[in-house]
XYZ file of C-alpha atoms in Angstrom:
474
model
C 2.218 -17.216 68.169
C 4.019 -16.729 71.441
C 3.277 -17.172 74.912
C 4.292 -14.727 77.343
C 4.946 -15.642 81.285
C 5.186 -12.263 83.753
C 7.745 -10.741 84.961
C 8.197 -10.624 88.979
C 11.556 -10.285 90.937
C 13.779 -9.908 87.753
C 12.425 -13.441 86.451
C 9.840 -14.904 84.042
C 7.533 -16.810 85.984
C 4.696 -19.172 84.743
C 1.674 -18.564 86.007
C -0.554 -20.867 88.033
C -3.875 -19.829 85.805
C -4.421 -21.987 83.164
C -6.731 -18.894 81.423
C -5.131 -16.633 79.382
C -5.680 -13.203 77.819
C -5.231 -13.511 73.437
C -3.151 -10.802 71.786
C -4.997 -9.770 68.041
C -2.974 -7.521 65.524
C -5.677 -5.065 64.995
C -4.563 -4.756 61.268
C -5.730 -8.133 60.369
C -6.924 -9.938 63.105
C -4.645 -12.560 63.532
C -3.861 -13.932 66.857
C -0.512 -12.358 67.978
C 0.565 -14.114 71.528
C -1.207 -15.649 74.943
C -0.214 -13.688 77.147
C -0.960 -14.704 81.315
C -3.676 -13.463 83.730
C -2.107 -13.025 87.126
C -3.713 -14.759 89.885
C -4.557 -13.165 92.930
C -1.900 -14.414 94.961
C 0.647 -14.004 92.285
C -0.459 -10.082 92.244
C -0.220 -9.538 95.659
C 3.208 -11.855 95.669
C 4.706 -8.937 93.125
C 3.440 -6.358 95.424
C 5.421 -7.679 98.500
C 8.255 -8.159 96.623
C 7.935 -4.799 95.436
C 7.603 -3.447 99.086
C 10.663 -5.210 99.731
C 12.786 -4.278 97.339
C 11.970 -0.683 97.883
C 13.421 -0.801 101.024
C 16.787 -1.337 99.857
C 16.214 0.692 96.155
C 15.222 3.799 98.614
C 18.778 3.843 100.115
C 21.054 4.027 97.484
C 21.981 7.162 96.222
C 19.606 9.449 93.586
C 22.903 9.625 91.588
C 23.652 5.028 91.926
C 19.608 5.085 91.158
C 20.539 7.393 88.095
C 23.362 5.178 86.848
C 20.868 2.354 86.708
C 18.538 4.320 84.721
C 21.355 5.590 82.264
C 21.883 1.346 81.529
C 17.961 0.689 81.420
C 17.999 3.713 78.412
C 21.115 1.584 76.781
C 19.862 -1.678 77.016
C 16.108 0.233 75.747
C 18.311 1.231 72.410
C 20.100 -2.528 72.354
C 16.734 -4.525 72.419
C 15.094 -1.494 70.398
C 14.228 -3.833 67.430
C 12.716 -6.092 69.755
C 10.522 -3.763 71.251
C 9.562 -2.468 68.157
C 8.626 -5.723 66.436
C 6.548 -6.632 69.408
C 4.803 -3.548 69.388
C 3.810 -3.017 65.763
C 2.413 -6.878 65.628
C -0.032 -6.253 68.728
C -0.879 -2.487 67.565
C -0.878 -2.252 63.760
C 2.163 0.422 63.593
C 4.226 0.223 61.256
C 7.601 -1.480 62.111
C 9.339 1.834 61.920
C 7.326 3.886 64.045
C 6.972 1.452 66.704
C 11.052 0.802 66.977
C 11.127 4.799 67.150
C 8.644 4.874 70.205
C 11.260 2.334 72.176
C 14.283 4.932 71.558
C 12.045 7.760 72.709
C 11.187 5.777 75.623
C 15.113 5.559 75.838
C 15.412 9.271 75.882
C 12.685 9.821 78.200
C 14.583 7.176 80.498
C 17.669 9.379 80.365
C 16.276 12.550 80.841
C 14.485 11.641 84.284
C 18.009 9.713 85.218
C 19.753 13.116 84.325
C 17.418 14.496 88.052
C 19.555 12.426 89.852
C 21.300 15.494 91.234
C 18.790 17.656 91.050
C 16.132 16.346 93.920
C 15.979 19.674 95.722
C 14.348 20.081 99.219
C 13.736 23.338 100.982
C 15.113 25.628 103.406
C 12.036 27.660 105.152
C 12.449 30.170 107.606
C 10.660 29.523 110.981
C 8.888 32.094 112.938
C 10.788 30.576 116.522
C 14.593 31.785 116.990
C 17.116 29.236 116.892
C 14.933 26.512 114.676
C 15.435 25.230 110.924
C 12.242 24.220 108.948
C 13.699 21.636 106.474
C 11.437 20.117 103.843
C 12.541 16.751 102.537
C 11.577 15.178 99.381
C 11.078 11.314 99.989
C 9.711 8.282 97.736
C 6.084 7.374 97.884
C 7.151 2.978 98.377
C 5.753 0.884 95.597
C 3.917 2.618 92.312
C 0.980 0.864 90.386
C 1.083 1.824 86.841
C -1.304 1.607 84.688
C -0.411 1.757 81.115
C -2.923 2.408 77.553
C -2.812 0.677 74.295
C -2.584 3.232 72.469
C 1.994 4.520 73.465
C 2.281 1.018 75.430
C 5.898 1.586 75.274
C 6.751 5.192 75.753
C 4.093 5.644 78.218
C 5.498 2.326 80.221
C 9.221 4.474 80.712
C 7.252 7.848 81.002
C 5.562 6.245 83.974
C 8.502 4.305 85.535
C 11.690 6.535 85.093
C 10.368 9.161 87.443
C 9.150 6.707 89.795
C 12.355 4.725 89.816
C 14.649 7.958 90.461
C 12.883 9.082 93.282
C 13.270 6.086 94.997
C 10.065 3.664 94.332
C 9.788 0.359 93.075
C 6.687 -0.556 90.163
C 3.930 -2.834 89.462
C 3.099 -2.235 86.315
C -0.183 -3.558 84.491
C 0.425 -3.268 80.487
C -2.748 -3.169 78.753
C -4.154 -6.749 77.880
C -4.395 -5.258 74.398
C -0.431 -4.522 73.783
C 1.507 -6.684 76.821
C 4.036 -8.143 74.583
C 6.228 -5.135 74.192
C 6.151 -4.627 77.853
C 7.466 -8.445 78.180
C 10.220 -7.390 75.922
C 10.866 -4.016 77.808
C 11.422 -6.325 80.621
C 14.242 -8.292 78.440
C 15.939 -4.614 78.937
C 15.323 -3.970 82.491
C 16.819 -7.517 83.134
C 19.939 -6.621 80.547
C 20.477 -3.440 82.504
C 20.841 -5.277 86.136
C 18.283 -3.525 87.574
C 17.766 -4.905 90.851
C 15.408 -8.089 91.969
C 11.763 -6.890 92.514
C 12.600 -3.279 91.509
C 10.228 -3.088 88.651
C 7.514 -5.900 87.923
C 5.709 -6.169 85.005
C 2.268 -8.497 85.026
C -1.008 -9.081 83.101
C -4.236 -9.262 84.580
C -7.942 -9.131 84.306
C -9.990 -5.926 85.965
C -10.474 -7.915 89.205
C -7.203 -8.450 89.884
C -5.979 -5.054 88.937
C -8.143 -3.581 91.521
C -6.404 -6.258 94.482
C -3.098 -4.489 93.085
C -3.580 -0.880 93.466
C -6.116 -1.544 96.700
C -2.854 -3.335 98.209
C -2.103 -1.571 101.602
C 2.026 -1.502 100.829
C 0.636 0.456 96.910
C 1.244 4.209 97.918
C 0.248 5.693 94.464
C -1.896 4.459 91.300
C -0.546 6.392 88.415
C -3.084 6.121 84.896
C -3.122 6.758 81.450
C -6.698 5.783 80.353
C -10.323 6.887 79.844
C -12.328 9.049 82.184
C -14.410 6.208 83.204
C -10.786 4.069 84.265
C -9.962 7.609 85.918
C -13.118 7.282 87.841
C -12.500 3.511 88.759
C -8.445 4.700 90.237
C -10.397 7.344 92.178
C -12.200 3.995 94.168
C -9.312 2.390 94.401
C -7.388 5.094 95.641
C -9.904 5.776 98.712
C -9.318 2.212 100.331
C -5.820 3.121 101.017
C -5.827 7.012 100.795
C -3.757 6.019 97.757
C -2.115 9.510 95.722
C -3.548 9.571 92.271
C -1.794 10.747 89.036
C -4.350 10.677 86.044
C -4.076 11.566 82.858
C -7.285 10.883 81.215
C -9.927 12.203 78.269
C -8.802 14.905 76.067
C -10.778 16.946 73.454
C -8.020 19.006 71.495
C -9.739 22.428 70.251
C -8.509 23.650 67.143
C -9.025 27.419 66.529
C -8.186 28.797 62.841
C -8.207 32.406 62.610
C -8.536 34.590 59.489
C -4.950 35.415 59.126
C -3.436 31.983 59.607
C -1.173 30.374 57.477
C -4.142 27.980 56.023
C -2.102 25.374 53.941
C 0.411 24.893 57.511
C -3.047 24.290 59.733
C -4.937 21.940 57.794
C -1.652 19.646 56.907
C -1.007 19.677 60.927
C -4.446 19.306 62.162
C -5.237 16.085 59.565
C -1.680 15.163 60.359
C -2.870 15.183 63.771
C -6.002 13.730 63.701
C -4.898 10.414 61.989
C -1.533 9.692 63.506
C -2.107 6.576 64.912
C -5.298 6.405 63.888
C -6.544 9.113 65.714
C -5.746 7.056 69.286
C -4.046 9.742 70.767
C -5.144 11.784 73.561
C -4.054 15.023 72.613
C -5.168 14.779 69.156
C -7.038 17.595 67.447
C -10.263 16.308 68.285
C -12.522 19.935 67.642
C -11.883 22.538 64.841
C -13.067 26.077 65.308
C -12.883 28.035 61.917
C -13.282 31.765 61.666
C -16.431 32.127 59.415
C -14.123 34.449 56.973
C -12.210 31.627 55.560
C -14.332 28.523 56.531
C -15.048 27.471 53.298
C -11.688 27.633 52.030
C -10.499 25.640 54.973
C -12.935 22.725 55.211
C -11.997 22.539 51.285
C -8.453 21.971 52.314
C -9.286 19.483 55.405
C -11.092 17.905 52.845
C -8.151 17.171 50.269
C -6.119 16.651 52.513
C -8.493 13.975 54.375
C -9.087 12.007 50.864
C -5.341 11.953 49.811
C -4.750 10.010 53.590
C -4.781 6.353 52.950
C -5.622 3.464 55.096
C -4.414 0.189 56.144
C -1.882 -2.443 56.835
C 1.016 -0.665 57.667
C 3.250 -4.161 57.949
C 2.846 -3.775 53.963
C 2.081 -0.076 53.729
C 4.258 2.225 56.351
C 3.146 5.390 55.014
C -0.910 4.381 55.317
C -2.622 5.434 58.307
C -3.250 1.844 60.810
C -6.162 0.133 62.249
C -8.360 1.333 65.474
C -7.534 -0.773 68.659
C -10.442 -3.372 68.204
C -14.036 -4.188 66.555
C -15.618 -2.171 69.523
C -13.608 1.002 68.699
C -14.363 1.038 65.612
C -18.314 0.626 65.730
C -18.837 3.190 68.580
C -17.276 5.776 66.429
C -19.200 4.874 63.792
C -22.295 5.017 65.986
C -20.658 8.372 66.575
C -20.197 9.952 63.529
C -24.017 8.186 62.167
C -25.758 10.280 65.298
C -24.101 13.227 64.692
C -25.181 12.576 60.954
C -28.880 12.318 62.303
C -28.120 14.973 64.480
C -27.417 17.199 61.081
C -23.526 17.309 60.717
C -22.736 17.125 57.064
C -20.839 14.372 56.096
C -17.759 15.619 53.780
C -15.444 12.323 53.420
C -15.295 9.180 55.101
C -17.893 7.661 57.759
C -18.169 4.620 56.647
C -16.679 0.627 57.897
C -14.513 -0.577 55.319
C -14.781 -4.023 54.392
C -12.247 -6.868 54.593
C -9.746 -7.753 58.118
C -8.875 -5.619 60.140
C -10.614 -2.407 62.366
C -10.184 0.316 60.172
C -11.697 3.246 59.971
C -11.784 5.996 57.171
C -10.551 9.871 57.875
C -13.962 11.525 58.590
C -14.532 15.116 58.386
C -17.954 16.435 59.572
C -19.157 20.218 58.839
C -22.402 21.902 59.936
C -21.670 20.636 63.278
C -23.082 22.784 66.552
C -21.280 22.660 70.071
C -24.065 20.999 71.876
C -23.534 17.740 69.483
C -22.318 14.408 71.290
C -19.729 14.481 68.431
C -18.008 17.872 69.603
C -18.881 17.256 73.229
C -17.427 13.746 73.742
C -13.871 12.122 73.017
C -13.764 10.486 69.930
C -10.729 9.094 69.757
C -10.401 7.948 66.390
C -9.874 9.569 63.118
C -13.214 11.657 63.168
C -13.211 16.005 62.897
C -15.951 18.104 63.355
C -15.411 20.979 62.335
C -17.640 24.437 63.422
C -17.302 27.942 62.275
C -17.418 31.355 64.506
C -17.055 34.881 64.119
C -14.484 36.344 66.239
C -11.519 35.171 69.050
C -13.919 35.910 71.830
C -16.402 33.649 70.406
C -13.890 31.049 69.762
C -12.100 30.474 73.088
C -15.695 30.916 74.604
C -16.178 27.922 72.459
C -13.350 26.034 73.138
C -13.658 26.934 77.366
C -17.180 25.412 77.023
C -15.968 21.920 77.269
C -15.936 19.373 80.297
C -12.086 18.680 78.848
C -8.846 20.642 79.238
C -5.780 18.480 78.705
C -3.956 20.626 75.456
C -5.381 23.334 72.780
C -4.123 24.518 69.700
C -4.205 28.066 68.362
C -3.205 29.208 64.399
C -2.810 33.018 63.806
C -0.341 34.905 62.953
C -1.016 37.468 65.388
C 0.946 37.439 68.610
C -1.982 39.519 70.784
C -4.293 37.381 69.839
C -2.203 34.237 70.106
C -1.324 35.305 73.988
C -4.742 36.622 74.502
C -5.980 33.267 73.648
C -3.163 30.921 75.942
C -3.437 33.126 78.906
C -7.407 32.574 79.085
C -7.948 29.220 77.667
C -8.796 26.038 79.766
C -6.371 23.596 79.190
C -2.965 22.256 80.845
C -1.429 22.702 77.201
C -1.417 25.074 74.535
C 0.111 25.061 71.198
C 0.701 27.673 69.073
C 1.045 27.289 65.341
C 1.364 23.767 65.344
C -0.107 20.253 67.003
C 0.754 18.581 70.588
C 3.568 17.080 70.777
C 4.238 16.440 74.695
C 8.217 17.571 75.034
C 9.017 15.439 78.170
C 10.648 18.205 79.885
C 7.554 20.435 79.818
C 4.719 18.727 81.983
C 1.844 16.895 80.568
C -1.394 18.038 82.741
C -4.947 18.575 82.625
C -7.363 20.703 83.684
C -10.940 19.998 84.496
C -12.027 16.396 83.887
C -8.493 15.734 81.661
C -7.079 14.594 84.844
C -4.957 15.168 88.098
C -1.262 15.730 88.431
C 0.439 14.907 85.483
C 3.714 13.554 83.911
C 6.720 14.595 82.279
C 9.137 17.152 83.582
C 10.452 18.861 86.745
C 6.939 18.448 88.012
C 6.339 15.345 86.424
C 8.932 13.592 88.307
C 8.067 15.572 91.577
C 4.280 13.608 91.204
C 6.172 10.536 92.372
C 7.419 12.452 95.618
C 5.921 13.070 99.161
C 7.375 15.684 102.027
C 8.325 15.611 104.831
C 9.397 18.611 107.384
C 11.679 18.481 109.947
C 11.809 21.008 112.456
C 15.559 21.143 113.876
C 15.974 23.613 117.275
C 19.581 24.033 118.114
């Protein structure tokens, strides 16, 4: 077991609370690390030092800024294995996946450096002779990020490359159910010589989170969470006036029309639903069959479901891995037994699996209707309902008719109805004959309750920005 100490000012620093926060591999339950929770003072002591350090960071150069971001993605790659042992003990990944999520958190490190030069501000013509309207782009000061459980690593760079670019310094709160790969990410940002106080890294409780991002010197609070943590930001955020990025709830529709390749749509959308155990927020989460070949595709979801395997991937890389915790896994449950109630068929799965660990079997529901809690509600675990309709109208009418709108997936091989469908459906994303992905030079937004602003990208990094106009007579 290890204990962990947080990392503030470029140092490991032991913390002044005797209490600690336990670290449990999900896959069997054994206690991982202790990892610290920050005191008050020691919060607000990262903060400051934050604020300071930003003062300085803000005044180098976007291309010396960029240099230390092209070392952070090196040192990322040299303490990869690290990283990735850390992560798939506290997560249940399988060594190999988890080392691959530090190298794309190297890439996505290198591809926000690579906007070093490319920070643009505006000319704008004024209406008054002899006057330039110049629109600056400037840093926002000191960043609270907020990072899930679920891409603790990838989401950690996604969050703190564009912030660091632009000119801001971090406080970043790992979740206090995967903190030890964000300790060793901190191994990397100390390797790479980033400078004192330029990116701090600390555990806490709830309490103390909310004395971090209420801080008067925190300019933004950027999320990757729940609606209900998206909710909790939004309070936080009003203190100060605080800009909000949030990424929150998703509810991936599915729709399978007649003339789609069948075979290619049911691999991807299983494939979808129980990569990382379904703990992924753009995860099909909501499949829409045409009623032409429904029965032939719930057959294949079905197969395809059954031949998925479960458990410890430390033994068994190619098996699908645990839920997050015990709690996960018994309010899907509760989930998929309502909607059972509720009359959804039950095809495979639904069921809690004896022995350690929180797993949870590939479920596939049929016979489900829109208005169910199991199509109207995130899931977030490796649960499909499936429903049937009768034509494209009907089934982007059905997909609109959802409080989400982060991404969508569409399978037809027919390009007017493909385009009629992603020019009128709800969602920051759309996929077209295949499953989400997030490129990191797209940008990763939702619509309706799915969140505001987003990350990744031109516009990604731009989130991390604020203006300012000067108004030059000469």
């Amino acid at each position: 077991m290890k204990i962990e100490q947080n990392f503030i000012a470029n140092s490991f620093t032991a913390s002044a609370n005797s209490a600690m926060i336990a670290v449990y591999n999900p896959a069997d339950g054994e206690l991982v690390a202790q990892v610290p929770s920050a005191t008050s003072d020691e919060a607000i002591g990262a903060v400051n030092i934050a604020a300071q350090a930003q003062k300085v960071w803000r005044k180098l150069t976007s291309v010396e800024r960029g240099a230390y971001l092209h070392k952070l993605a090196d040192a990322l790659l040299d303490h990869k294995d690290a990283i990735g042992t850390a992560l798939a003990l506290e997560s249940g990944k399988s060594l190999e996946d988890a080392t691959n999520e530090a190298v794309y958190a190297a890439d996505i490190t290198r591809y926000h450096a690579e906007w070093a030069r490319r920070i643009e501000g505006e000319i704008i013509p004024s209406d008054t002779p002899s006057e330039n309207l110049l629109l600056q782009r400037e840093p926002i000061g000191v960043i609270s990020c907020l990072i899930p459980f679920n891409y603790p690593v990838y989401t950690l760079l996604r969050k703190i490359a564009p912030a660091l670019i632009t000119g801001n310094t971090v406080v970043v709160r790992p979740s206090n159910n995967t903190p030890c790969s964000a300790f060793e990410i901190a191994k990397a940002v100390q390797a790479a010589g980033i400078p004192s106080g330029v990116v701090n890294i600390l555990t806490m409780d709830h309490a103390t989170a909310e004395i971090v991002c209420t801080h008067p010197k925190v300019g933004m609070i950027t999320l990757t969470g729940s609606v209900g943590a998206g909710r909790k930001v939004l309070e936080y955020s009003q203190v100060n006036i605080a800009k909000s990025s949030l990424e929150l709830g998703g509810k991936t529709p599915a729709i399978v029309e007649a003339d789609a390749d069948l075979q290619q749509a049911a691999r991807e959308i299983v494939g979808s639903k129980t990569t990382n155990c379904g703990q992924l927020c753009t995860a099909v989460e909501r499949v829409y069959v045409h009623e032409g070949v429904y029965d032939e595709f719930v057959a294949l979801l079905k197969q395809h479901m059954e031949e998925r395997q479960f458990g410890d991937r430390a033994s068994h890389p190619a098996y699908m891995g645990p839920l997050v915790n015990d709690n996960a896994r018994l309010n899907i449950h509760q989930m998929v037994e309502r909607a059972i109630d509720d009359g959804a068929q039950l095809e495979v799965g639904g069921y809690i699996p004896e022995g350690k660990g929180h797993f949870y079997p590939p479920t596939l529901l049929t016979n489900c209707r829109q208005d169910m809690e199991i199509v109207q509600e995130e899931i977030f675990g490796p649960v499909l309902p499936v429903l049937k309709y009768s034509d494209a109208q009907e089934a982007l009418e059905l997909a609109n008719d959802h409080q989400f709108g982060l991404a969508s997936v569409i399978y037809t091989e027919n390009y007017r109805t493909a385009m009629g469908m992603a020019n009128n459906i709800e969602a920051g994303e759309v996929y077209i004959n295949r499953t989400p992905a997030d490129p990191y030079q797209g940008y990763h937004a939702g619509w309706k309750r799915s969140g505001l602003g987003g990350d990744d990208g031109k516009h990604g990094m731009l989130e991390f920005t604020q203006t300012r106009l000067v108004v030059q007579k000469y």
